[in-house]
Amino acid sequence: MPEAWWRGAVIYQVYLRSFADGDGDGVGDLAGLRSRLPYLSELGVDAVWLNPWYPSPMADGGYDVADYRGIEPVFGTLADAEAFIGDAHALGIRVILDVVPNHTSDQSAWFRAALAAGPGSPERARFWFRRGDGDAPPNDWQSIFGGPAWTRAPDGEWYLHLFAPEQPDFNWNHPDVRAEFLDVLRFWFDRGVDGFRVDSAALPVKDPDAAPDGRDPYTDRDGVHDIYREWRRLTDAYPGRMLVGEVWLPDQERLARYLRPDELHTVFNFPFLGAPWDAAALRTVIDDTLATLAPVGAPATWVLSNHDVTRTVTRYGRADTAFDHADRKHGMPSDLTVGMRRARAAALLSLALPGSVYIYQGEELGLPEVEDLPDELRQDPIWRRSGRTDPGRDGCRVPLPWSGTEPPFGFGAGTPWLPQPADWKDLTVEAQQADPSSMLSLYRAALRIRAAELGDGALTWLPMGDDVLAFTRDSGLTCVVNLGADPVRVDGEVLLASGPLDGDVLPADTAVWLR
Ligand code: NOJ
């Protein structure tokens, strides 16, 4: 693949804790991942993105990083990480790490030093410590995980955390913070890493002392772009490396500002992820995406799922198929047969669009959201911080089923950290490998055809009715997705279909690739 490999790559998201367990402690790790790299190679992915693998107390699944230059011992060692990067590269798979600039762990050396050094110290200036107003916090900001965004230190000062109290926010006005992250990027680039996924990329710049100015006080502040300009300058010194931002913004124009030629290379397309299973809504998102990215010259990304959102099979089987953080629709009934049909069609849709595609582990197996986890095993801080009203994200983080007919389904020798449903015996890699009609077989075939036939040319819509998304790529590959209730007639040589066709008739909730 050329230097700008990320423009059209298929990137597989590895949630390390739940991918494969090599040492039998019930938690996924680098040994497990290394042993399963041939699986990813056969699947046909170009790169993997790993959620944080750094030393962490795991107050937020590793997004509370205690040391940005190390490896969490539960996952392995730095030597294991380097060996993994080498193994992946030998198979032609690139490696993207997660970097978390907005906040750190309350167990990091810097934050522990800040607590110890006390009010007014230079150590505290790297964070947002403030005297409150009597017993009230410095301002009324709320944590994204629920509850106040301020927690009191034992000496009475408050510190800011947009997420959990174990995740104190950095003060990005401080030169130490800026220098530290440049050095961290260098550290991993020097070890061969091909890119970074930038966590909470719209949030680092804020000023809790400023008077309200009518805009969100900590999301998408203009100053944030300076950070990515610096990061881009550094990244450009390493040929073939990339930055992808986690930027949740409903406004595509604002999103495109992160993609100016001297900033991030790509961002996740969350408007696409959030869209309902509806032809008009999806077409609007696709058109808006392509139209807003063209002027900045950035490629689109197509994302259906990740470790923070409801699994697609469950989401698409509900009466309301949109995804929204504010209302995760836990427990809303889902017809998993319908959901599976749509998830299959959505896979072919996203894999045929121009740009790169992210596949969250387990989506290629059609795993559903696990909605009945025992409360006492739930680990997502959202569960506790919401006063046990929002179960949070554990249901999409259940360890993968690899083989066999009962848990742990080849995940590892120990008891998985979250229990797998017994009926996942039909969803194991082993079971699906043997079944040409499985989700896994669909993904494998789609990735093979994509690599051979899709090209990087433009998309041209074909008029086939309001409930149908149909387009041709310059390469000649045509994708037709029937989102309506009525069957539609299609014309051409069928390369791949998400479900059975009836002659030349494409049934509801089905997609086809034609030549
Ligand atoms: C976004 C990550 O994807 C999510 O898992 C995490 O909880 C927050 N950022 C905070 O780091």
Short mmCIF file of C-alpha atoms and ligand atoms in Angstrom, two decimals:
data_model
loop_
_atom_site.label_atom_id
_atom_site.label_comp_id
_atom_site.label_asym_id
_atom_site.label_seq_id
_atom_site.Cartn_x
_atom_site.Cartn_y
_atom_site.Cartn_z
CA MET A 1 0.00 0.00 0.00
CA PRO A 2 1.26 3.56 -0.71
CA GLU A 3 2.53 6.00 1.95
CA ALA A 4 -0.98 7.37 2.45
CA TRP A 5 -2.19 3.85 3.31
CA TRP A 6 -4.68 5.23 5.83
CA ARG A 7 -6.77 6.89 3.09
CA GLY A 8 -8.39 3.59 2.15
CA ALA A 9 -7.41 1.20 4.93
CA VAL A 10 -9.57 -1.33 6.72
CA ILE A 11 -8.69 -0.84 10.37
CA TYR A 12 -9.66 -3.42 12.97
CA GLN A 13 -10.17 -2.19 16.52
CA VAL A 14 -8.67 -4.50 19.13
CA TYR A 15 -10.12 -4.08 22.61
CA LEU A 16 -7.17 -5.85 24.19
CA ARG A 17 -8.87 -6.83 27.47
CA SER A 18 -11.43 -8.82 25.52
CA PHE A 19 -9.61 -10.08 22.44
CA ALA A 20 -7.67 -13.17 23.55
CA ASP A 21 -6.11 -14.20 26.84
CA GLY A 22 -2.67 -15.80 26.62
CA ASP A 23 -1.86 -16.33 30.30
CA GLY A 24 -5.15 -17.63 31.69
CA ASP A 25 -6.02 -14.77 34.06
CA GLY A 26 -9.31 -14.07 32.30
CA VAL A 27 -8.12 -10.80 30.76
CA GLY A 28 -6.98 -10.43 27.16
CA ASP A 29 -3.30 -9.61 26.66
CA LEU A 30 -0.46 -9.22 24.17
CA ALA A 31 0.40 -12.92 24.20
CA GLY A 32 -3.21 -13.69 23.24
CA LEU A 33 -3.23 -11.03 20.55
CA ARG A 34 0.05 -12.24 19.07
CA SER A 35 -1.23 -15.79 18.91
CA ARG A 36 -4.32 -14.61 17.02
CA LEU A 37 -2.59 -12.36 14.50
CA PRO A 38 -3.01 -14.98 11.75
CA TYR A 39 -6.77 -14.60 12.23
CA LEU A 40 -6.54 -10.87 11.51
CA SER A 41 -4.28 -11.51 8.55
CA GLU A 42 -6.76 -14.00 7.08
CA LEU A 43 -9.60 -11.59 7.70
CA GLY A 44 -7.68 -9.20 5.48
CA VAL A 45 -7.32 -6.06 7.60
CA ASP A 46 -4.68 -3.44 6.83
CA ALA A 47 -4.15 -2.14 10.36
CA VAL A 48 -5.19 -2.59 13.95
CA TRP A 49 -6.02 0.12 16.46
CA LEU A 50 -5.47 -0.96 20.06
CA ASN A 51 -7.28 0.65 22.97
CA PRO A 52 -4.85 1.87 25.67
CA TRP A 53 -2.30 -0.74 26.71
CA TYR A 54 -0.45 1.43 29.22
CA PRO A 55 -0.08 0.83 32.96
CA SER A 56 -3.44 1.75 34.43
CA PRO A 57 -5.55 1.17 37.54
CA MET A 58 -8.39 0.50 35.01
CA ALA A 59 -10.83 2.96 36.53
CA ASP A 60 -11.99 3.51 32.94
CA GLY A 61 -10.80 0.46 31.04
CA GLY A 62 -7.28 1.86 30.57
CA TYR A 63 -8.32 5.42 29.64
CA ASP A 64 -6.84 6.34 33.00
CA VAL A 65 -3.20 6.14 31.91
CA ALA A 66 -0.62 6.04 34.71
CA ASP A 67 2.48 5.89 32.47
CA TYR A 68 2.37 6.73 28.78
CA ARG A 69 5.65 4.96 28.04
CA GLY A 70 4.93 1.56 29.53
CA ILE A 71 2.72 -1.50 29.19
CA GLU A 72 0.12 -2.56 31.74
CA PRO A 73 1.57 -5.72 33.40
CA VAL A 74 -1.76 -7.53 32.96
CA PHE A 75 -1.22 -7.12 29.20
CA GLY A 76 2.50 -7.95 29.10
CA THR A 77 5.78 -6.08 28.90
CA LEU A 78 7.36 -3.48 26.67
CA ALA A 79 9.31 -6.32 25.05
CA ASP A 80 6.00 -8.08 24.28
CA ALA A 81 4.68 -4.86 22.76
CA GLU A 82 7.74 -4.48 20.55
CA ALA A 83 7.50 -8.13 19.52
CA PHE A 84 3.84 -7.62 18.69
CA ILE A 85 4.60 -4.60 16.50
CA GLY A 86 7.21 -6.68 14.69
CA ASP A 87 4.84 -9.64 14.21
CA ALA A 88 2.08 -7.39 12.90
CA HIS A 89 4.40 -5.66 10.46
CA ALA A 90 5.69 -9.00 9.22
CA LEU A 91 2.09 -9.82 8.26
CA GLY A 92 1.62 -6.44 6.58
CA ILE A 93 -0.62 -5.15 9.39
CA ARG A 94 0.00 -1.65 10.67
CA VAL A 95 -0.38 -0.66 14.32
CA ILE A 96 -2.27 2.34 15.69
CA LEU A 97 -2.08 3.14 19.41
CA ASP A 98 -4.49 5.11 21.55
CA VAL A 99 -3.14 8.31 23.07
CA VAL A 100 -5.08 10.06 25.82
CA PRO A 101 -4.18 13.77 26.06
CA ASN A 102 -7.19 15.19 27.90
CA HIS A 103 -6.59 13.44 31.20
CA THR A 104 -4.31 11.01 33.01
CA SER A 105 -4.68 8.62 35.93
CA ASP A 106 -4.85 9.87 39.49
CA GLN A 107 -2.06 7.30 40.04
CA SER A 108 0.30 8.91 37.49
CA ALA A 109 3.58 10.29 38.85
CA TRP A 110 2.58 13.85 37.91
CA PHE A 111 -0.78 13.76 39.65
CA ARG A 112 0.57 12.08 42.77
CA ALA A 113 3.28 14.74 42.91
CA ALA A 114 0.63 17.43 42.48
CA LEU A 115 -1.43 16.09 45.36
CA ALA A 116 1.65 15.82 47.57
CA ALA A 117 3.02 19.26 46.71
CA GLY A 118 -0.09 21.12 47.83
CA PRO A 119 -1.94 24.29 46.83
CA GLY A 120 -0.10 26.85 44.74
CA SER A 121 2.72 24.45 43.78
CA PRO A 122 4.17 24.22 40.27
CA GLU A 123 3.21 20.51 40.29
CA ARG A 124 -0.48 21.50 40.57
CA ALA A 125 -0.22 23.92 37.65
CA ARG A 126 -0.13 20.98 35.21
CA PHE A 127 -3.73 20.21 36.21
CA TRP A 128 -6.78 22.30 37.08
CA PHE A 129 -6.67 22.75 40.83
CA ARG A 130 -8.88 25.53 42.21
CA ARG A 131 -10.16 26.73 45.55
CA GLY A 132 -13.88 26.15 45.60
CA ASP A 133 -16.57 28.48 46.77
CA GLY A 134 -16.90 27.35 50.37
CA ASP A 135 -18.03 23.77 50.11
CA ALA A 136 -19.14 24.21 46.51
CA PRO A 137 -16.95 23.32 43.51
CA PRO A 138 -15.32 26.13 41.48
CA ASN A 139 -17.99 25.98 38.78
CA ASP A 140 -21.01 23.93 37.75
CA TRP A 141 -19.37 21.74 35.10
CA GLN A 142 -20.67 18.19 35.06
CA SER A 143 -18.65 15.05 34.36
CA ILE A 144 -19.40 13.28 31.08
CA PHE A 145 -19.79 10.11 33.18
CA GLY A 146 -22.28 11.80 35.53
CA GLY A 147 -21.95 13.88 38.69
CA PRO A 148 -19.83 16.99 39.21
CA ALA A 149 -16.64 17.44 37.17
CA TRP A 150 -14.72 18.48 40.33
CA THR A 151 -13.41 16.36 43.18
CA ARG A 152 -11.91 17.66 46.38
CA ALA A 153 -8.32 16.89 47.37
CA PRO A 154 -7.71 16.17 51.07
CA ASP A 155 -6.36 19.71 51.56
CA GLY A 156 -9.62 21.24 50.35
CA GLU A 157 -8.69 22.26 46.79
CA TRP A 158 -10.74 20.87 43.95
CA TYR A 159 -9.43 19.36 40.73
CA LEU A 160 -11.17 19.10 37.40
CA HIS A 161 -12.02 15.80 35.70
CA LEU A 162 -14.32 15.78 32.69
CA PHE A 163 -14.58 12.00 33.11
CA ALA A 164 -14.17 9.94 36.32
CA PRO A 165 -12.49 11.40 39.45
CA GLU A 166 -9.64 8.94 38.76
CA GLN A 167 -9.00 10.83 35.48
CA PRO A 168 -7.74 14.34 36.34
CA ASP A 169 -7.67 16.72 33.36
CA PHE A 170 -4.36 18.14 32.18
CA ASN A 171 -3.91 21.88 31.84
CA TRP A 172 -2.92 22.22 28.19
CA ASN A 173 -1.79 25.81 28.71
CA HIS A 174 1.17 24.37 30.56
CA PRO A 175 4.35 23.90 28.47
CA ASP A 176 5.27 20.71 30.37
CA VAL A 177 2.07 19.05 29.19
CA ARG A 178 2.70 20.01 25.57
CA ALA A 179 6.31 18.84 25.67
CA GLU A 180 5.41 15.61 27.44
CA PHE A 181 2.97 14.49 24.76
CA LEU A 182 5.31 15.30 21.90
CA ASP A 183 7.86 13.13 23.63
CA VAL A 184 5.34 10.32 24.14
CA LEU A 185 4.44 10.33 20.44
CA ARG A 186 8.12 10.20 19.58
CA PHE A 187 8.68 7.34 22.03
CA TRP A 188 6.18 5.12 20.22
CA PHE A 189 6.93 6.28 16.68
CA ASP A 190 10.54 5.32 17.38
CA ARG A 191 9.25 1.83 18.24
CA GLY A 192 7.60 1.52 14.85
CA VAL A 193 4.02 2.47 15.64
CA ASP A 194 2.16 3.63 12.52
CA GLY A 195 -0.29 6.06 14.04
CA PHE A 196 -2.33 7.28 16.96
CA ARG A 197 -5.99 7.41 17.73
CA VAL A 198 -6.42 10.62 19.71
CA ASP A 199 -8.82 10.13 22.60
CA SER A 200 -11.41 12.83 23.36
CA ALA A 201 -9.64 14.99 20.82
CA ALA A 202 -12.03 17.95 21.04
CA LEU A 203 -11.69 18.33 24.82
CA PRO A 204 -8.13 19.17 25.95
CA VAL A 205 -8.43 22.98 25.74
CA LYS A 206 -10.63 24.68 28.34
CA ASP A 207 -10.59 27.47 30.87
CA PRO A 208 -12.67 26.87 33.97
CA ASP A 209 -12.06 30.46 35.13
CA ALA A 210 -13.38 32.12 31.98
CA ALA A 211 -16.78 33.78 31.92
CA PRO A 212 -19.33 31.85 29.82
CA ASP A 213 -19.19 32.94 26.17
CA GLY A 214 -22.24 31.12 24.87
CA ARG A 215 -20.25 28.19 23.47
CA ASP A 216 -19.52 24.87 25.11
CA PRO A 217 -16.79 25.74 27.65
CA TYR A 218 -14.63 22.68 27.01
CA THR A 219 -15.63 21.09 23.70
CA ASP A 220 -14.08 22.17 20.40
CA ARG A 221 -12.44 25.35 21.70
CA ASP A 222 -10.44 27.06 18.98
CA GLY A 223 -7.12 26.61 20.79
CA VAL A 224 -7.30 22.84 20.43
CA HIS A 225 -6.12 23.09 16.84
CA ASP A 226 -2.71 24.37 17.90
CA ILE A 227 -2.08 21.04 19.63
CA TYR A 228 -2.76 19.05 16.48
CA ARG A 229 -0.65 21.37 14.34
CA GLU A 230 2.29 20.61 16.62
CA TRP A 231 1.50 16.90 16.57
CA ARG A 232 1.22 16.91 12.81
CA ARG A 233 4.61 18.56 12.41
CA LEU A 234 6.12 15.82 14.51
CA THR A 235 4.20 13.05 12.73
CA ASP A 236 5.27 14.31 9.32
CA ALA A 237 8.87 13.70 10.33
CA TYR A 238 7.99 9.97 10.35
CA PRO A 239 6.90 8.95 6.83
CA GLY A 240 3.73 6.90 6.54
CA ARG A 241 2.41 7.66 10.03
CA MET A 242 -1.08 8.99 10.77
CA LEU A 243 -3.35 10.55 13.39
CA VAL A 244 -7.06 9.78 13.72
CA GLY A 245 -9.14 11.87 16.08
CA GLU A 246 -12.00 10.85 18.31
CA VAL A 247 -14.05 13.97 17.76
CA TRP A 248 -17.74 13.76 18.65
CA LEU A 249 -19.28 16.82 17.00
CA PRO A 250 -22.64 16.85 15.29
CA ASP A 251 -21.55 19.66 12.98
CA GLN A 252 -19.59 18.28 10.03
CA GLU A 253 -18.14 21.72 9.23
CA ARG A 254 -16.61 21.95 12.72
CA LEU A 255 -15.36 18.39 12.33
CA ALA A 256 -13.62 19.22 9.06
CA ARG A 257 -11.56 21.91 10.84
CA TYR A 258 -9.61 19.10 12.56
CA LEU A 259 -8.69 17.78 9.11
CA ARG A 260 -7.05 20.80 7.62
CA PRO A 261 -3.86 19.73 5.85
CA ASP A 262 -1.65 20.62 8.83
CA GLU A 263 -3.78 18.89 11.50
CA LEU A 264 -5.15 15.33 11.92
CA HIS A 265 -5.19 12.97 8.95
CA THR A 266 -8.65 11.59 9.67
CA VAL A 267 -11.41 11.61 12.28
CA PHE A 268 -13.98 8.97 13.12
CA ASN A 269 -17.26 9.52 11.33
CA PHE A 270 -19.62 9.53 14.29
CA PRO A 271 -22.53 11.13 12.42
CA PHE A 272 -22.50 7.96 10.27
CA LEU A 273 -22.30 5.73 13.35
CA GLY A 274 -25.22 7.54 14.98
CA ALA A 275 -27.50 7.51 11.94
CA PRO A 276 -30.61 5.33 12.02
CA TRP A 277 -31.22 2.50 9.56
CA ASP A 278 -32.96 4.79 7.14
CA ALA A 279 -32.03 5.48 3.53
CA ALA A 280 -32.62 9.23 3.61
CA ALA A 281 -30.72 9.71 6.87
CA LEU A 282 -27.76 7.63 5.72
CA ARG A 283 -27.64 9.27 2.32
CA THR A 284 -27.59 12.70 3.98
CA VAL A 285 -24.71 11.71 6.25
CA ILE A 286 -22.75 10.21 3.37
CA ASP A 287 -23.27 13.28 1.19
CA ASP A 288 -22.43 15.68 4.05
CA THR A 289 -19.31 13.69 4.87
CA LEU A 290 -17.99 13.69 1.34
CA ALA A 291 -18.92 17.33 0.75
CA THR A 292 -17.29 18.68 3.91
CA LEU A 293 -14.12 16.62 3.59
CA ALA A 294 -13.44 17.39 -0.06
CA PRO A 295 -12.30 21.00 0.52
CA VAL A 296 -9.73 19.93 3.15
CA GLY A 297 -8.62 16.94 1.08
CA ALA A 298 -9.17 14.43 3.88
CA PRO A 299 -10.54 10.93 3.30
CA ALA A 300 -13.76 9.81 4.94
CA THR A 301 -13.91 7.11 7.59
CA TRP A 302 -16.90 4.80 7.95
CA VAL A 303 -17.55 3.60 11.47
CA LEU A 304 -20.50 1.54 12.65
CA SER A 305 -19.34 0.59 16.09
CA ASN A 306 -16.69 0.79 18.79
CA HIS A 307 -16.12 -0.03 22.46
CA ASP A 308 -18.33 2.87 23.58
CA VAL A 309 -21.53 2.14 21.67
CA THR A 310 -24.25 -0.48 21.35
CA ARG A 311 -23.37 -3.45 19.12
CA THR A 312 -24.91 -3.02 15.67
CA VAL A 313 -26.88 -6.28 15.63
CA THR A 314 -28.75 -5.17 18.75
CA ARG A 315 -29.09 -1.55 17.70
CA TYR A 316 -30.46 -2.30 14.23
CA GLY A 317 -33.00 -4.74 15.65
CA ARG A 318 -34.65 -2.08 17.81
CA ALA A 319 -37.62 0.10 16.93
CA ASP A 320 -35.29 3.09 17.23
CA THR A 321 -32.07 2.33 15.34
CA ALA A 322 -30.17 5.59 15.93
CA PHE A 323 -27.31 5.67 18.44
CA ASP A 324 -27.19 8.45 20.99
CA HIS A 325 -24.87 8.68 24.01
CA ALA A 326 -27.46 10.58 25.97
CA ASP A 327 -29.93 7.70 25.68
CA ARG A 328 -28.31 4.35 25.07
CA LYS A 329 -31.74 2.65 24.92
CA HIS A 330 -30.64 -0.15 27.22
CA GLY A 331 -33.27 -2.81 27.43
CA MET A 332 -35.27 -1.56 24.45
CA PRO A 333 -36.47 -4.80 22.85
CA SER A 334 -34.46 -5.89 19.83
CA ASP A 335 -35.32 -8.39 17.11
CA LEU A 336 -31.86 -9.88 16.62
CA THR A 337 -32.84 -11.61 13.37
CA VAL A 338 -33.73 -8.27 11.83
CA GLY A 339 -30.70 -6.68 13.49
CA MET A 340 -28.37 -9.30 12.03
CA ARG A 341 -29.82 -8.86 8.54
CA ARG A 342 -29.33 -5.11 8.72
CA ALA A 343 -25.86 -5.35 10.28
CA ARG A 344 -24.81 -7.55 7.36
CA ALA A 345 -26.19 -5.07 4.85
CA ALA A 346 -24.58 -2.16 6.74
CA ALA A 347 -21.22 -3.92 6.57
CA LEU A 348 -21.41 -4.11 2.78
CA LEU A 349 -22.54 -0.48 2.64
CA SER A 350 -19.68 0.85 4.75
CA LEU A 351 -17.08 -1.31 3.00
CA ALA A 352 -18.13 0.01 -0.42
CA LEU A 353 -17.95 3.72 0.41
CA PRO A 354 -14.89 5.80 -0.52
CA GLY A 355 -12.42 6.14 2.37
CA SER A 356 -11.26 3.94 5.21
CA VAL A 357 -13.35 1.66 7.41
CA TYR A 358 -13.13 0.77 11.10
CA ILE A 359 -14.32 -2.64 12.29
CA TYR A 360 -14.72 -3.10 16.03
CA GLN A 361 -13.70 -6.58 17.19
CA GLY A 362 -16.66 -8.93 17.27
CA GLU A 363 -18.63 -7.03 14.65
CA GLU A 364 -17.22 -9.46 12.11
CA LEU A 365 -18.84 -12.21 14.20
CA GLY A 366 -22.17 -10.40 14.51
CA LEU A 367 -22.00 -10.38 18.31
CA PRO A 368 -25.02 -8.79 19.98
CA GLU A 369 -24.83 -6.40 22.93
CA VAL A 370 -24.87 -8.38 26.19
CA GLU A 371 -27.64 -6.66 28.11
CA ASP A 372 -28.04 -9.00 31.05
CA LEU A 373 -24.61 -8.85 32.68
CA PRO A 374 -24.83 -9.31 36.47
CA ASP A 375 -24.72 -5.88 38.11
CA GLU A 376 -21.93 -6.85 40.48
CA LEU A 377 -19.61 -7.58 37.52
CA ARG A 378 -20.19 -4.30 35.72
CA GLN A 379 -16.98 -2.26 35.52
CA ASP A 380 -17.84 0.76 33.40
CA PRO A 381 -17.61 3.90 35.60
CA ILE A 382 -20.80 5.14 33.91
CA TRP A 383 -22.72 2.47 35.87
CA ARG A 384 -21.60 3.79 39.26
CA ARG A 385 -21.53 7.47 38.35
CA SER A 386 -25.07 7.36 36.99
CA GLY A 387 -26.29 6.02 40.32
CA ARG A 388 -26.67 2.56 38.71
CA THR A 389 -29.25 3.81 36.23
CA ASP A 390 -27.13 3.60 33.05
CA PRO A 391 -25.43 0.19 32.64
CA GLY A 392 -22.85 1.84 30.39
CA ARG A 393 -20.61 0.10 27.90
CA ASP A 394 -19.66 -3.29 29.33
CA GLY A 395 -22.22 -5.03 27.10
CA CYS A 396 -20.14 -4.39 23.97
CA ARG A 397 -16.87 -5.36 25.71
CA VAL A 398 -17.53 -9.02 26.48
CA PRO A 399 -14.56 -11.30 25.59
CA LEU A 400 -14.63 -12.80 22.11
CA PRO A 401 -15.78 -16.38 21.49
CA TRP A 402 -13.12 -18.24 19.50
CA SER A 403 -13.97 -21.93 19.62
CA GLY A 404 -15.75 -24.75 21.41
CA THR A 405 -19.28 -25.08 22.68
CA GLU A 406 -19.18 -23.47 26.09
CA PRO A 407 -17.58 -20.49 27.85
CA PRO A 408 -14.79 -19.39 27.79
CA PHE A 409 -15.05 -20.38 24.12
CA GLY A 410 -11.29 -20.53 23.61
CA PHE A 411 -10.79 -16.97 24.90
CA GLY A 412 -8.20 -18.33 27.36
CA ALA A 413 -7.79 -20.82 30.15
CA GLY A 414 -9.31 -18.66 32.90
CA THR A 415 -12.75 -17.27 33.62
CA PRO A 416 -13.31 -14.25 31.34
CA TRP A 417 -13.56 -10.91 33.18
CA LEU A 418 -17.08 -10.51 31.82
CA PRO A 419 -19.20 -13.64 31.29
CA GLN A 420 -20.00 -14.73 27.74
CA PRO A 421 -23.57 -15.82 26.92
CA ALA A 422 -23.93 -19.59 26.47
CA ASP A 423 -25.58 -19.15 23.07
CA TRP A 424 -22.38 -17.63 21.67
CA LYS A 425 -21.44 -21.22 20.80
CA ASP A 426 -22.99 -20.51 17.40
CA LEU A 427 -21.01 -17.30 17.02
CA THR A 428 -17.48 -18.56 17.62
CA VAL A 429 -14.80 -18.00 15.01
CA GLU A 430 -14.55 -21.77 14.69
CA ALA A 431 -18.27 -22.22 14.02
CA GLN A 432 -18.43 -19.32 11.56
CA GLN A 433 -15.31 -20.34 9.66
CA ALA A 434 -17.06 -23.54 8.69
CA ASP A 435 -20.22 -21.76 7.53
CA PRO A 436 -20.18 -19.91 4.20
CA SER A 437 -23.32 -17.99 5.17
CA SER A 438 -21.86 -16.66 8.44
CA MET A 439 -21.08 -13.04 9.23
CA LEU A 440 -17.37 -13.91 9.37
CA SER A 441 -17.49 -15.41 5.89
CA LEU A 442 -19.28 -12.29 4.64
CA TYR A 443 -16.61 -9.99 6.09
CA ARG A 444 -13.78 -12.11 4.72
CA ALA A 445 -15.28 -12.15 1.24
CA ALA A 446 -16.04 -8.43 1.37
CA LEU A 447 -12.49 -7.53 2.41
CA ARG A 448 -11.06 -9.72 -0.32
CA ILE A 449 -13.23 -8.15 -3.02
CA ARG A 450 -12.67 -4.67 -1.62
CA ALA A 451 -8.91 -5.08 -1.86
CA ALA A 452 -9.10 -6.44 -5.39
CA GLU A 453 -11.86 -4.38 -6.99
CA LEU A 454 -12.92 -1.26 -5.13
CA GLY A 455 -10.24 1.27 -6.00
CA ASP A 456 -10.16 4.79 -4.63
CA GLY A 457 -12.35 6.50 -7.19
CA ALA A 458 -15.44 8.61 -6.62
CA LEU A 459 -18.98 7.53 -5.83
CA THR A 460 -21.92 8.21 -8.15
CA TRP A 461 -25.44 7.76 -6.82
CA LEU A 462 -27.87 5.72 -8.87
CA PRO A 463 -31.56 6.63 -8.63
CA MET A 464 -33.37 3.51 -7.40
CA GLY A 465 -36.05 4.95 -5.15
CA ASP A 466 -36.30 6.62 -1.76
CA ASP A 467 -35.69 3.48 0.29
CA VAL A 468 -32.67 2.30 -1.66
CA LEU A 469 -29.05 3.41 -1.40
CA ALA A 470 -27.39 2.62 -4.70
CA PHE A 471 -24.07 3.88 -6.02
CA THR A 472 -21.31 2.98 -8.39
CA ARG A 473 -17.62 3.50 -7.72
CA ASP A 474 -15.30 4.56 -10.54
CA SER A 475 -13.86 1.03 -10.52
CA GLY A 476 -17.23 -0.26 -11.73
CA LEU A 477 -18.29 -1.87 -8.49
CA THR A 478 -21.91 -1.09 -7.66
CA CYS A 479 -23.45 -1.33 -4.21
CA VAL A 480 -27.22 -1.51 -3.74
CA VAL A 481 -28.77 -1.53 -0.26
CA ASN A 482 -32.49 -2.05 0.16
CA LEU A 483 -33.62 -0.35 3.36
CA GLY A 484 -37.30 -0.45 2.47
CA ALA A 485 -39.95 -3.08 3.03
CA ASP A 486 -40.44 -3.91 -0.67
CA PRO A 487 -38.08 -5.98 -2.78
CA VAL A 488 -36.21 -4.22 -5.61
CA ARG A 489 -34.88 -5.52 -8.90
CA VAL A 490 -31.13 -5.31 -9.50
CA ASP A 491 -29.09 -5.77 -12.61
CA GLY A 492 -25.50 -7.04 -13.03
CA GLU A 493 -23.15 -9.80 -12.02
CA VAL A 494 -23.46 -10.47 -8.29
CA LEU A 495 -20.08 -10.37 -6.55
CA LEU A 496 -21.39 -10.63 -3.01
CA ALA A 497 -24.70 -10.31 -1.21
CA SER A 498 -25.49 -9.84 2.46
CA GLY A 499 -28.40 -12.29 2.20
CA PRO A 500 -30.03 -14.52 -0.38
CA LEU A 501 -31.37 -12.89 -3.53
CA ASP A 502 -34.47 -14.20 -5.23
CA GLY A 503 -33.21 -14.30 -8.80
CA ASP A 504 -32.51 -10.64 -9.57
CA VAL A 505 -34.69 -9.43 -6.71
CA LEU A 506 -33.06 -7.86 -3.65
CA PRO A 507 -35.17 -8.40 -0.52
CA ALA A 508 -35.66 -5.90 2.32
CA ASP A 509 -32.66 -5.10 4.57
CA THR A 510 -30.25 -6.68 2.12
CA ALA A 511 -27.23 -5.32 0.25
CA VAL A 512 -25.49 -6.54 -2.86
CA TRP A 513 -22.24 -5.77 -4.66
CA LEU A 514 -22.50 -5.98 -8.42
CA ARG A 515 -20.18 -5.59 -11.35
C1 NOJ B 1 -13.33 8.01 24.80
C2 NOJ B 1 -13.03 6.55 24.93
O1 NOJ B 1 -13.34 5.89 23.73
C3 NOJ B 1 -13.84 6.06 26.10
O2 NOJ B 1 -13.82 4.67 26.20
C4 NOJ B 1 -13.31 6.73 27.35
O3 NOJ B 1 -14.12 6.37 28.45
C5 NOJ B 1 -13.32 8.25 27.21
N1 NOJ B 1 -12.83 8.69 25.94
C6 NOJ B 1 -12.47 8.89 28.27
O4 NOJ B 1 -11.11 8.65 27.98
#
